Coordinates of C-alpha atoms in Angstrom, one line a residue:
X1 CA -147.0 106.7 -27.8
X2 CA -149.8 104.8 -26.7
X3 CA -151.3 105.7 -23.2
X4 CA -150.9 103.0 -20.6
X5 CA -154.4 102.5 -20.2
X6 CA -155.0 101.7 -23.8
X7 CA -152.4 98.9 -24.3
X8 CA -154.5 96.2 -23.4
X9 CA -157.2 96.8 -26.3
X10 CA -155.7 94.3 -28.7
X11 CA -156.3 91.6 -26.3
X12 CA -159.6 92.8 -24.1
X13 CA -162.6 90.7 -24.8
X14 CA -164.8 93.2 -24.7
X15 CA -163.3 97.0 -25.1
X16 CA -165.1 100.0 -25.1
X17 CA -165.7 101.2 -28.4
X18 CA -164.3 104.9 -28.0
X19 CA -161.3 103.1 -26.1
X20 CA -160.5 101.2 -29.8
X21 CA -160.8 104.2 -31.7
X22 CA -158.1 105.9 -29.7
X23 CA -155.8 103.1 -29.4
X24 CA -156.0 102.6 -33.4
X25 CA -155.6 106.3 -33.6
X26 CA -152.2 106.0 -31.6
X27 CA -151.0 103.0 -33.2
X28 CA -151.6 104.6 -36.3
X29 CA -149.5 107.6 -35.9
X30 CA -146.7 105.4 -34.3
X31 CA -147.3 103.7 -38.1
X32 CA -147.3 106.5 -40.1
X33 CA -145.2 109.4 -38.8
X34 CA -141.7 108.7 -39.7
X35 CA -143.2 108.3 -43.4
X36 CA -144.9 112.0 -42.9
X37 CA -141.4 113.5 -41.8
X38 CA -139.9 111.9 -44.5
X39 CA -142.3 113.1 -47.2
X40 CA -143.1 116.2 -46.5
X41 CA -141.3 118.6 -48.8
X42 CA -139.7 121.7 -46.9
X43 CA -136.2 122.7 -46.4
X44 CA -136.6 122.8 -42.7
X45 CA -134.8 120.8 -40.3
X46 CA -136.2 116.9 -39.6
X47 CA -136.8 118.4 -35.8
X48 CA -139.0 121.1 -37.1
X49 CA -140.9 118.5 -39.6
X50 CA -141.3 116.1 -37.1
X51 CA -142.8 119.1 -34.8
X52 CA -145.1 119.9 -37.7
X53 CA -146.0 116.4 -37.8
X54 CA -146.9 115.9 -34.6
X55 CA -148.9 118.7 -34.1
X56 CA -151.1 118.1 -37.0
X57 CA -152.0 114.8 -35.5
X58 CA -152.4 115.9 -32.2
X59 CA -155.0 118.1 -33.8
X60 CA -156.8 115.2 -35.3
X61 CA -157.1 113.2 -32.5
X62 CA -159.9 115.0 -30.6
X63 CA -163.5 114.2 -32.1
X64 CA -165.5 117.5 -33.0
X65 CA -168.6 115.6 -32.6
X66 CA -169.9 112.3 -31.9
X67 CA -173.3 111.2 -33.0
X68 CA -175.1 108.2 -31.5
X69 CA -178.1 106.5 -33.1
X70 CA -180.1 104.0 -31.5
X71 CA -182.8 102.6 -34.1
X72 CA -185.3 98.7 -33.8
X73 CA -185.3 96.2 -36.5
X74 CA -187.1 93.4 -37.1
X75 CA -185.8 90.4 -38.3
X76 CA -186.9 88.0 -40.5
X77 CA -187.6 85.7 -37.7
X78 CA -189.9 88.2 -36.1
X79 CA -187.4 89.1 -33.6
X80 CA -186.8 93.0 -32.9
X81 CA -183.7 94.0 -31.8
X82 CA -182.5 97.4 -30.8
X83 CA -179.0 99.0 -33.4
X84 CA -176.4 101.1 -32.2
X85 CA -174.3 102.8 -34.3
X86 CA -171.8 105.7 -34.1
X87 CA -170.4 108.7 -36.3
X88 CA -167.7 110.5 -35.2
X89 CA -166.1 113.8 -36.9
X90 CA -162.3 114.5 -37.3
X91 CA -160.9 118.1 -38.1
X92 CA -164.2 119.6 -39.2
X93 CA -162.7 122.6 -40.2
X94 CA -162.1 120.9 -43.5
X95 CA -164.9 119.1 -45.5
X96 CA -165.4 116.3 -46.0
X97 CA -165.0 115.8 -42.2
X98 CA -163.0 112.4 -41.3
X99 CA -165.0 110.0 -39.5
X100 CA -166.6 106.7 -39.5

């Protein structure tokens, strides 16, 4: 379920950008986890795979790190302008780590 305070994101002019990743996160897993029940090959009960399920992604959700990176380039133009740009890391645990 999406948390009340993200359900405006789709139509917010200007969202915060952690705010977006969490609301696509949810939306995602409202996407998603009836098709992970379904697959996932066990004889236990669909209430005990749709536990499973949803504790797996409520372990992904958290970010084990985020790196930000502010960097100046100059355009063509001669114009500097200052970058921002993000990495975040999923379920580290694991490699390769998920992010973007």
């Amino acid at each position: 379920e999406i948390p009340d305070r993200l359900k405006d994101i789709p139509t917010s002019a200007n969202p915060r950008f952690f705010d977006m990743v969490e609301y696509f996160f949810h939306r995602a897993c409202q996407v998603i986890e009836d098709k992970l029940v379904e697959d996932m090959k066990s004889r236990v009960s669909i209430e005990e795979r749709k536990k499973k399920v949803a504790g797996i992604l409520k372990l992904m959700q958290p970010c084990d790190h985020i790196i930000e990176i502010q960097f100046p380039l100059r355009r063509d133009s001669g114009d500097y302008e200052m970058i921002l740009g993000y990495r975040a890391q999923h379920s580290s645990h694991r490699t390769p780590t998920k992010g973007g």
